[in-house]
Tab-separated table of C-alpha atoms in Angstrom:
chain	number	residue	atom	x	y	z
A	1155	UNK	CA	-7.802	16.340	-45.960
A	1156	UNK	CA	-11.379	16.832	-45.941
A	1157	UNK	CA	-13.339	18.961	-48.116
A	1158	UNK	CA	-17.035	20.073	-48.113
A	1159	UNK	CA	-19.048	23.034	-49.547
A	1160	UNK	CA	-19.604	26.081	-47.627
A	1161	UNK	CA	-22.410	27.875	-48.238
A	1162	UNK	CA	-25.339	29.321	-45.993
A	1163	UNK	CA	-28.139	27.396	-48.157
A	1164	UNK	CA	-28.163	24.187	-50.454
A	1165	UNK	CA	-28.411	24.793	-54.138
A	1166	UNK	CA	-31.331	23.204	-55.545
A	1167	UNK	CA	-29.243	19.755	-56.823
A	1168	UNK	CA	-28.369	19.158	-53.324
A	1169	UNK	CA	-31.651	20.176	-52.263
A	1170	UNK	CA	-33.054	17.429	-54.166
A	1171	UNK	CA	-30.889	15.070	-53.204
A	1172	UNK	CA	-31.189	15.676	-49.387
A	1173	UNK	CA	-32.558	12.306	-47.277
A	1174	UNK	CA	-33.382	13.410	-43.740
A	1175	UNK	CA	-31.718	11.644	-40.993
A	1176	UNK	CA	-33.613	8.563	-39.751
A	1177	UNK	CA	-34.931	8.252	-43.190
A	1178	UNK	CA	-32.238	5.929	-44.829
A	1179	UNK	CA	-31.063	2.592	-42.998
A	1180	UNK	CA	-27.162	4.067	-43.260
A	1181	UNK	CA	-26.031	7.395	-41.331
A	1182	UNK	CA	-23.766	8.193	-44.929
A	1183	UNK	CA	-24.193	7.840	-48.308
A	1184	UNK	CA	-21.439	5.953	-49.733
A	1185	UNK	CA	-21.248	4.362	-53.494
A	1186	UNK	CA	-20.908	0.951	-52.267
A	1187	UNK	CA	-24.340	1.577	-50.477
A	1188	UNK	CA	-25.793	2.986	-53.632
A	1189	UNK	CA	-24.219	-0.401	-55.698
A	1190	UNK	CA	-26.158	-2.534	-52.675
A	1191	UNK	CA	-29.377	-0.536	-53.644
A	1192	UNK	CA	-29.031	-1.040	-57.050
A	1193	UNK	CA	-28.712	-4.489	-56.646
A	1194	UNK	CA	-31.678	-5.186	-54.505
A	1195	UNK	CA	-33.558	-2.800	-52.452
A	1196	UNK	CA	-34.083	-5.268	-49.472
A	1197	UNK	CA	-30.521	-6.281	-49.074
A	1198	UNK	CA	-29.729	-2.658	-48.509
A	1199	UNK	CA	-32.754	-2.167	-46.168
A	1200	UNK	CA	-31.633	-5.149	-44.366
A	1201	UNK	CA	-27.794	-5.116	-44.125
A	1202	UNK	CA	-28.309	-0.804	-43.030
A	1203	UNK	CA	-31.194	-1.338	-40.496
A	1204	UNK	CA	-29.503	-4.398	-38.523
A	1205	UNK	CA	-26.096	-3.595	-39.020
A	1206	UNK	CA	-25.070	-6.569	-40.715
A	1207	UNK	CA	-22.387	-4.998	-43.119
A	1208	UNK	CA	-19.548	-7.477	-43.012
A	1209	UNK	CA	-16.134	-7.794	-44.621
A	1210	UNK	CA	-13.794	-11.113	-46.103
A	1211	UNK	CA	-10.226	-11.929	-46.498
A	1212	UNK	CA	-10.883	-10.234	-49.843
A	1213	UNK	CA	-12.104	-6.617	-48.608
A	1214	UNK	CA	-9.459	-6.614	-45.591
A	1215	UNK	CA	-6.645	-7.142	-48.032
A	1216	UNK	CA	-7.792	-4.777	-50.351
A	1217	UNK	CA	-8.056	-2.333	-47.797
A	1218	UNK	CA	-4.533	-2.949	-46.488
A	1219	UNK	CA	-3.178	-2.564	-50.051
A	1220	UNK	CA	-4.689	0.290	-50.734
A	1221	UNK	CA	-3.244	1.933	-47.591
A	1222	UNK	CA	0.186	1.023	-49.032
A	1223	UNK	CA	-0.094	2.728	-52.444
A	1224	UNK	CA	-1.154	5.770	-50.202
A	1225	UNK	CA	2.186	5.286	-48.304
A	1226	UNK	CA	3.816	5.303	-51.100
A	1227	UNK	CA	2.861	8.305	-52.886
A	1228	UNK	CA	3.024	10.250	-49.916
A	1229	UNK	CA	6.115	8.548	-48.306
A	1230	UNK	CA	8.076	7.711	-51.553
A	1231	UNK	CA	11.897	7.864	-50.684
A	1232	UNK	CA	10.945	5.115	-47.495
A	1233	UNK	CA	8.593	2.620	-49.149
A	1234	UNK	CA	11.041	1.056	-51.031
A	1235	UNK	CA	12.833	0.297	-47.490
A	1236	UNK	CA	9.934	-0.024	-44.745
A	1237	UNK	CA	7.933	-2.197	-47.349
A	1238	UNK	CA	10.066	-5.232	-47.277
A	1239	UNK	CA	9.413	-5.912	-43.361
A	1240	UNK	CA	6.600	-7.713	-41.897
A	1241	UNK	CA	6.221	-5.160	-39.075
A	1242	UNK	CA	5.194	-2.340	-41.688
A	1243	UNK	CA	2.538	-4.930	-43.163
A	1244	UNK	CA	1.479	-5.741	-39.721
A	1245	UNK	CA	1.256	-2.245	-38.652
A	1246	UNK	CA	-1.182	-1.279	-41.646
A	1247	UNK	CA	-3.398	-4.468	-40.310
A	1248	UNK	CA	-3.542	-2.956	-36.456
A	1249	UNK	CA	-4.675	0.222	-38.022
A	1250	UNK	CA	-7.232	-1.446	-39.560
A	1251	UNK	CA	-7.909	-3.907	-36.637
A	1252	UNK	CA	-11.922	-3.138	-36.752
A	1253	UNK	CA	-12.606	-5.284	-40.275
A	1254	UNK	CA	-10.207	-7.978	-39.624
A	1255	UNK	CA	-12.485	-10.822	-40.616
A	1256	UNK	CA	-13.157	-13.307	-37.851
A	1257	UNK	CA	-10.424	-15.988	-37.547
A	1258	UNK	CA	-7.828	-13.912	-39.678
A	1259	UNK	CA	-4.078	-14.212	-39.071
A	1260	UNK	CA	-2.872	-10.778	-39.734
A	1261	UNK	CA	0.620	-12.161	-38.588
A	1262	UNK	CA	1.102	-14.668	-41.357
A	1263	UNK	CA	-0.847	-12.775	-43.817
A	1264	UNK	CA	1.672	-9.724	-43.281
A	1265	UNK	CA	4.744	-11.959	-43.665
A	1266	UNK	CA	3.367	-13.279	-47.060
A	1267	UNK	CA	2.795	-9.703	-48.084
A	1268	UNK	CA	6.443	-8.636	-47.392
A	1269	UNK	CA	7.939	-11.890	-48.715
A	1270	UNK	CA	8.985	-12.139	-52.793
A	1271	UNK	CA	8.086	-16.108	-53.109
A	1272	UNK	CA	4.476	-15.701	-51.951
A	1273	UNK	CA	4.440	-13.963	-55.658
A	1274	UNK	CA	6.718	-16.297	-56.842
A	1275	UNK	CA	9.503	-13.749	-57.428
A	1276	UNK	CA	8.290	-10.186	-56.586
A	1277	UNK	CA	6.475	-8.681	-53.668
A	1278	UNK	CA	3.780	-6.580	-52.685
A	1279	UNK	CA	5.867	-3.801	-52.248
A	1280	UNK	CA	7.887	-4.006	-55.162
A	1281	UNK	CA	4.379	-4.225	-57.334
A	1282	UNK	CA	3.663	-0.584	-55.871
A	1283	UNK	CA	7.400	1.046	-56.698
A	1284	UNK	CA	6.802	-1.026	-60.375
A	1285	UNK	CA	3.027	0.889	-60.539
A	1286	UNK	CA	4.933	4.828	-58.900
A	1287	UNK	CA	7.724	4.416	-61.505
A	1288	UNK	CA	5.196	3.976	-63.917
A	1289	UNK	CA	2.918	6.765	-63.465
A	1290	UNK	CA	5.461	8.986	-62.266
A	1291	UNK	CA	8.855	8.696	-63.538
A	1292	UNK	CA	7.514	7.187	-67.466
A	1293	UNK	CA	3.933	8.916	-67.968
A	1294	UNK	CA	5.079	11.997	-65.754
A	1295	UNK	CA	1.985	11.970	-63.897
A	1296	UNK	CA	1.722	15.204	-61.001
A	1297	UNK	CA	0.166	13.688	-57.769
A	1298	UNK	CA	-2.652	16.161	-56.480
A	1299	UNK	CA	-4.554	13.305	-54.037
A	1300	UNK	CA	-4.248	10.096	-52.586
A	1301	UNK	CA	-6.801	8.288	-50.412
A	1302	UNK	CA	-8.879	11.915	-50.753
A	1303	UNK	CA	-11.586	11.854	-48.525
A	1304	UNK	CA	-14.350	13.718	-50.001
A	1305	UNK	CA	-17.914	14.634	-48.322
A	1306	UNK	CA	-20.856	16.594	-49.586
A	1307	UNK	CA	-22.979	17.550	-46.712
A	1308	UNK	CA	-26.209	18.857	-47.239
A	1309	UNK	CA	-27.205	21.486	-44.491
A	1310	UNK	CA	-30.422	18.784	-42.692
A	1311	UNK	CA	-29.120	15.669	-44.471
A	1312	UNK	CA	-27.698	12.861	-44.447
A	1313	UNK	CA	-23.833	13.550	-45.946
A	1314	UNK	CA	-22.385	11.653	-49.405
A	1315	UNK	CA	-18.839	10.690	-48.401
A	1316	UNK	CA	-16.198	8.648	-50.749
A	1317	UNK	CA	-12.625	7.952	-50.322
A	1318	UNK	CA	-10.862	8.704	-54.086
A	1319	UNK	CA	-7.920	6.793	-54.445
A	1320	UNK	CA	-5.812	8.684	-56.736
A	1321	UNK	CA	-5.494	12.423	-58.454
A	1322	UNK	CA	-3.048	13.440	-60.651
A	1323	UNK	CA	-2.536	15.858	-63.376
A	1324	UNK	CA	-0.668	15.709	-66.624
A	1325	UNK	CA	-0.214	18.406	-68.728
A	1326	UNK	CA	-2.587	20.509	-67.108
A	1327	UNK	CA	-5.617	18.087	-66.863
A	1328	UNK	CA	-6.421	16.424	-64.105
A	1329	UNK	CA	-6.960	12.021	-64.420
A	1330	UNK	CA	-8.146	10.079	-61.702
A	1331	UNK	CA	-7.491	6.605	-61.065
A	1332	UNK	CA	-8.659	3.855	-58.819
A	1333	UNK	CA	-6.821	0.872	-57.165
A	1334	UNK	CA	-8.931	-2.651	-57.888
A	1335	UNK	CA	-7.250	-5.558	-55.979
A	1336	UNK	CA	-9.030	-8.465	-58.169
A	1337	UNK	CA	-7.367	-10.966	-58.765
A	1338	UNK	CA	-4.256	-10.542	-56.907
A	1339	UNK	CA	-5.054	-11.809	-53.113
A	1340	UNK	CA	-5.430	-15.427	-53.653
A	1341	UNK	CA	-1.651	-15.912	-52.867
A	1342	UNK	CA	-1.994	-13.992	-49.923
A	1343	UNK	CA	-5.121	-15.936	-48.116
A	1344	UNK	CA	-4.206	-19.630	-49.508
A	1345	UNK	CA	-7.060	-19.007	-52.658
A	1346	UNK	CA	-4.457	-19.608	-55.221
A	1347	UNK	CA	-2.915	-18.073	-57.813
A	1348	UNK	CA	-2.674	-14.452	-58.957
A	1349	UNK	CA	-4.986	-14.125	-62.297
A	1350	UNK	CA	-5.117	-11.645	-65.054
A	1351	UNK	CA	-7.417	-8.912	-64.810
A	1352	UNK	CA	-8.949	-6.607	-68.222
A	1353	UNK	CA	-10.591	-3.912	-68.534
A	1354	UNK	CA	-12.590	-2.627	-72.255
A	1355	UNK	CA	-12.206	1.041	-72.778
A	1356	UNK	CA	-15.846	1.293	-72.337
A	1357	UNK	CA	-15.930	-0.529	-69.106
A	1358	UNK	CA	-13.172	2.069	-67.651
A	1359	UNK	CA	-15.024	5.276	-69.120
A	1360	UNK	CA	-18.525	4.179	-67.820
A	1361	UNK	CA	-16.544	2.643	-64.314
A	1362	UNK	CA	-19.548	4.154	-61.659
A	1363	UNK	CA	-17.441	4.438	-59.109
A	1364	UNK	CA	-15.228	6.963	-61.077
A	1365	UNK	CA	-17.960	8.805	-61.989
A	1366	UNK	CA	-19.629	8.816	-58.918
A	1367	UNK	CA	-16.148	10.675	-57.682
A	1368	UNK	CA	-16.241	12.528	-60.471
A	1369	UNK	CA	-19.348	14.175	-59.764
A	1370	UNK	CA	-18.812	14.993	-56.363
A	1371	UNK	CA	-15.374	16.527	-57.258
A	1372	UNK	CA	-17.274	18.790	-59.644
A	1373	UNK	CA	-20.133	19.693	-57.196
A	1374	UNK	CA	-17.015	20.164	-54.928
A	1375	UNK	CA	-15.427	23.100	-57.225
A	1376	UNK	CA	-12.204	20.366	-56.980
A	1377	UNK	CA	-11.628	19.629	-60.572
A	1378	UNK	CA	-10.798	21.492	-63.323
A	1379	UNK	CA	-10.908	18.971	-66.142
A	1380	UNK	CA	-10.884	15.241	-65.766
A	1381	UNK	CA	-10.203	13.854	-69.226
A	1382	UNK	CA	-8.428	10.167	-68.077
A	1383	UNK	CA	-9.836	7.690	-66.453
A	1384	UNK	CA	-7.606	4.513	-65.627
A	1385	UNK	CA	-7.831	1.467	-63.469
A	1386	UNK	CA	-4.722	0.311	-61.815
A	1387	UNK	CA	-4.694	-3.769	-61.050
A	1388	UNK	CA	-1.619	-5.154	-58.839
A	1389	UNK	CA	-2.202	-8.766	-59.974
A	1390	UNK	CA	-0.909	-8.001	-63.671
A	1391	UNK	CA	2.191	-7.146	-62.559
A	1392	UNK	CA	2.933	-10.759	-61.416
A	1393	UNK	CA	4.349	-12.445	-64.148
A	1394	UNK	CA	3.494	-15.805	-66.053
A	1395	UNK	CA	5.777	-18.873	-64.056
A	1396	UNK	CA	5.348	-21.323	-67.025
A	1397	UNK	CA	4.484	-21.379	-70.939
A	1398	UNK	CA	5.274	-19.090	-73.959
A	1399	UNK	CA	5.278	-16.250	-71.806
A	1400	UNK	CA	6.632	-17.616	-69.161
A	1401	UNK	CA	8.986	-14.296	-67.103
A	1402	UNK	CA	6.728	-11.636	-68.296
A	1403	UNK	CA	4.355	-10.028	-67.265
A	1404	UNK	CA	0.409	-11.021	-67.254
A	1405	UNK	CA	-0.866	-7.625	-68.299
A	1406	UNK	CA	-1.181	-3.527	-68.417
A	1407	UNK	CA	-0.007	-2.190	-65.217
A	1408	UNK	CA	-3.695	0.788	-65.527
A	1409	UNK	CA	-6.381	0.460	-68.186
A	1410	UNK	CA	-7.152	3.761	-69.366
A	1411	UNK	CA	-9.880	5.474	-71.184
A	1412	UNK	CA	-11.477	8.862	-71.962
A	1413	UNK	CA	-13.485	10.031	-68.683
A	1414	UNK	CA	-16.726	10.340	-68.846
A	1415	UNK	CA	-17.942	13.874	-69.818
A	1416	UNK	CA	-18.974	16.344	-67.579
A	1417	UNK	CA	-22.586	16.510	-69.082
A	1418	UNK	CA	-22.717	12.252	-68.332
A	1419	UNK	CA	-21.627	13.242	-65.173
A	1420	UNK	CA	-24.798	15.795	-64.484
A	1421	UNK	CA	-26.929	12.861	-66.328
A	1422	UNK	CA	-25.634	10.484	-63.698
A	1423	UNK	CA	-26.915	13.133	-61.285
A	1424	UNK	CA	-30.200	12.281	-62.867
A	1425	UNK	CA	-29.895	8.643	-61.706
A	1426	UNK	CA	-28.828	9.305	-58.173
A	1427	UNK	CA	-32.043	11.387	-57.961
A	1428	UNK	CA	-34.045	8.694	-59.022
A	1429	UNK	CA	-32.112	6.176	-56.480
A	1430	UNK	CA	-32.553	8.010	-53.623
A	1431	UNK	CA	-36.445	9.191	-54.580
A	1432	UNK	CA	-36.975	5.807	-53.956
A	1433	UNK	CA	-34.887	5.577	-50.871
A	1434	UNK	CA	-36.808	8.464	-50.118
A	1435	UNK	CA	-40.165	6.864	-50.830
A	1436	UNK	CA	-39.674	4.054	-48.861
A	1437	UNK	CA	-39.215	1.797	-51.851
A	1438	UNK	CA	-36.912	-1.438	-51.564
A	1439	UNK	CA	-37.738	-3.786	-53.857
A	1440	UNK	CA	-36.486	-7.490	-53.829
A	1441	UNK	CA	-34.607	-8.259	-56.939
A	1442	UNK	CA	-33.507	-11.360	-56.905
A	1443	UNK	CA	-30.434	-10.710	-58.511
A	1444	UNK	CA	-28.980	-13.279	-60.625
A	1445	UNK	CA	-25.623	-14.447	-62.596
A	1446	UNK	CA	-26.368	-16.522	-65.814
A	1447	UNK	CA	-30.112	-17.032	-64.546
A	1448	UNK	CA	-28.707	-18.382	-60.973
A	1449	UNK	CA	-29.596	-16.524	-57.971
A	1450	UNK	CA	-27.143	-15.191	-56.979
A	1451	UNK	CA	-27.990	-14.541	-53.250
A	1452	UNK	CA	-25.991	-17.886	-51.615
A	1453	UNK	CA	-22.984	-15.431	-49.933
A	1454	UNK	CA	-25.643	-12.533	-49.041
A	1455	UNK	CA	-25.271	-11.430	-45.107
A	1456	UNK	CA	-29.431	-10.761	-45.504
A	1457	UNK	CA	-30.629	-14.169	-47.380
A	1458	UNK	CA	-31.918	-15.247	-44.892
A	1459	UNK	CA	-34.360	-12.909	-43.619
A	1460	UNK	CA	-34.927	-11.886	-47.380
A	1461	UNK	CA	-35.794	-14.829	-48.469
A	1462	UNK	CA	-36.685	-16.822	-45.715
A	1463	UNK	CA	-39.467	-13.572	-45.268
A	1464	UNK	CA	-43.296	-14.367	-44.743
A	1465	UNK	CA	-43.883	-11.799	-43.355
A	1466	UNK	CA	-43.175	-7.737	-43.718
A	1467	UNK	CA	-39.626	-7.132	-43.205
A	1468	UNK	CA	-38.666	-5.065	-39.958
A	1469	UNK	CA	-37.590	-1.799	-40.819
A	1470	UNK	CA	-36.664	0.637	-38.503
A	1471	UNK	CA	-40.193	2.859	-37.194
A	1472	UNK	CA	-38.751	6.345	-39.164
A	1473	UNK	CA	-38.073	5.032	-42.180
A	1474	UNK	CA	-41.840	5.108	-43.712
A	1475	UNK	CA	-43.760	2.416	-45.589
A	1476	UNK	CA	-45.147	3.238	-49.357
């Protein structure tokens, strides 16, 4: 299902917001690029221009996952069934053959996903039916989208596309939630243990990726009225092996909070302006970004010609200089 805005001119928000084609190192506008930018201007300059977006073990099996709640909100009465076989596990990982990491086993890595002792005692499918029962049979929750692609195209520009993972209503407002994977793929990849995840209120209500969907959902004409945010995170529905509370289970199934108001939301429009104003300016600053006052640019696909630059970086001849 794909949904964009039909109408013979751009308003003036989209307007602004417009980067020509050949003007920005990536041929979409995605949140995750806008994170990257964020971050540091020349790791998104680099990583777009020479194609060096990569994925892990991590972002495969998140992927994978996510694909599976999707299944099972749209397939609900043959999850329960089809999810305790490798093949269905392996299937999702064919589909998705294009960002198997390098040197992956997709065979073993689907058996440990359909087996109950990789979790030591529950699967990966049974975690799902645990998170559906909860959000549909206890809370009641009405499923309006799963995995809902959306896409704002502006009519000579560069489109803003995002992939929402879930839309439901409750009692005629509207919540939206999204899937996070910490925490809960060690087991699956030989990385250990699956570990508690938490969320503050505050960290689910001012979540940018929920907002970010949030605003294009409103610029959309989608949503009515988004009150709920929540954040759903498999690994705390593994349960403690050892200890005091040893059996249960490590944690809240979705953090939720308030969403973030609709006149945040239009602020937040305010900030994307200013982000791409300086994609559109040709600005890419280095920012050495940092955890605790340590660089933190070790695992970063561009270090090397970022840091290891003496010169001016190569940027592709239409995208301008300042």
């Amino acid at each position: 299902m794909r949904i964009t805005p039909r109408k013979k001119r751009d308003p003036e928000w989209l307007k602004k917001l417009t980067l020509e084609p050949g003007t920005v190192p990536f041929d979409r506008i995605r949140q995750t690029y806008l994170s990257m930018y964020r971050e540091c201007g020349k790791k998104f300059l680099i990583i777009g221009s020479r194609g060096l977006l990569s994925t892990s073990p991590y972002m495969f099996g998140g992927s994978v996952i996510h694909q599976a709640v999707d299944d099972k909100f749209k397939r609900p009465d043959s999850f329960e069934r089809i999810s305790k076989s490798t093949e269905y596990w392996l299937d999702i990982c064919e589909q998705n053959i294009d960002a198997v990491p390098d040197g992956f086993d997709i065979h073993q890595f689907s058996y440990k996903l359909a087996r109950r002792d990789t979790l030591k005692g529950v699967s990966m499918g049974e975690i799902i039916e645990d998170f559906y029962s909860y959000a549909v049979n206890m809370l009641g929750l009405e499923l309006l989208g799963s995995e809902l692609k959306l896409r704002i195209k502006p009519k000579y520009g560069v489109p803003y596309e995002g992939t929402m993972d879930l839309w439901f209503a409750y009692k005629g407002k509207e919540c939206i939630v999204d899937t996070k994977t910490s925490g809960i793929m060690g087991p699956f990849i030989g990385k250990g243990a699956a570990k508690k995840q938490s969320w503050t209120k505050m960290q689910v209500t001012f979540m940018i990726q929920l907002i970010h969907y949030h605003w294009m959902m409103h610029r959309l004409g989608m949503s009515g009225d988004v009150v709920r945010y929540g954040i759903f995170t498999p690994s705390n529905l593994t349960r403690y092996l050892t200890g005091p509370k040893k059996g249960t289970r490590k944690g809240d199934a979705v953090f939720w909070s308030e969403a973030t108001p609709l006149s945040r939301v239009l602020k937040y429009e305010e900030s994307l302006f200013e982000w791409i104003e300086g994609i559109r300016q040709g600005r890419y600053p280095r920012q050495f970004p940092s955890v605790f006052g340590k660089i933190a640019c070790g695992n970063c696909p561009a270090v090397e010609a970022c840091l290891g630059d003496t010169v001016t970086i190569e940027r592709p001849a239409n995208i301008p200089y300042t």
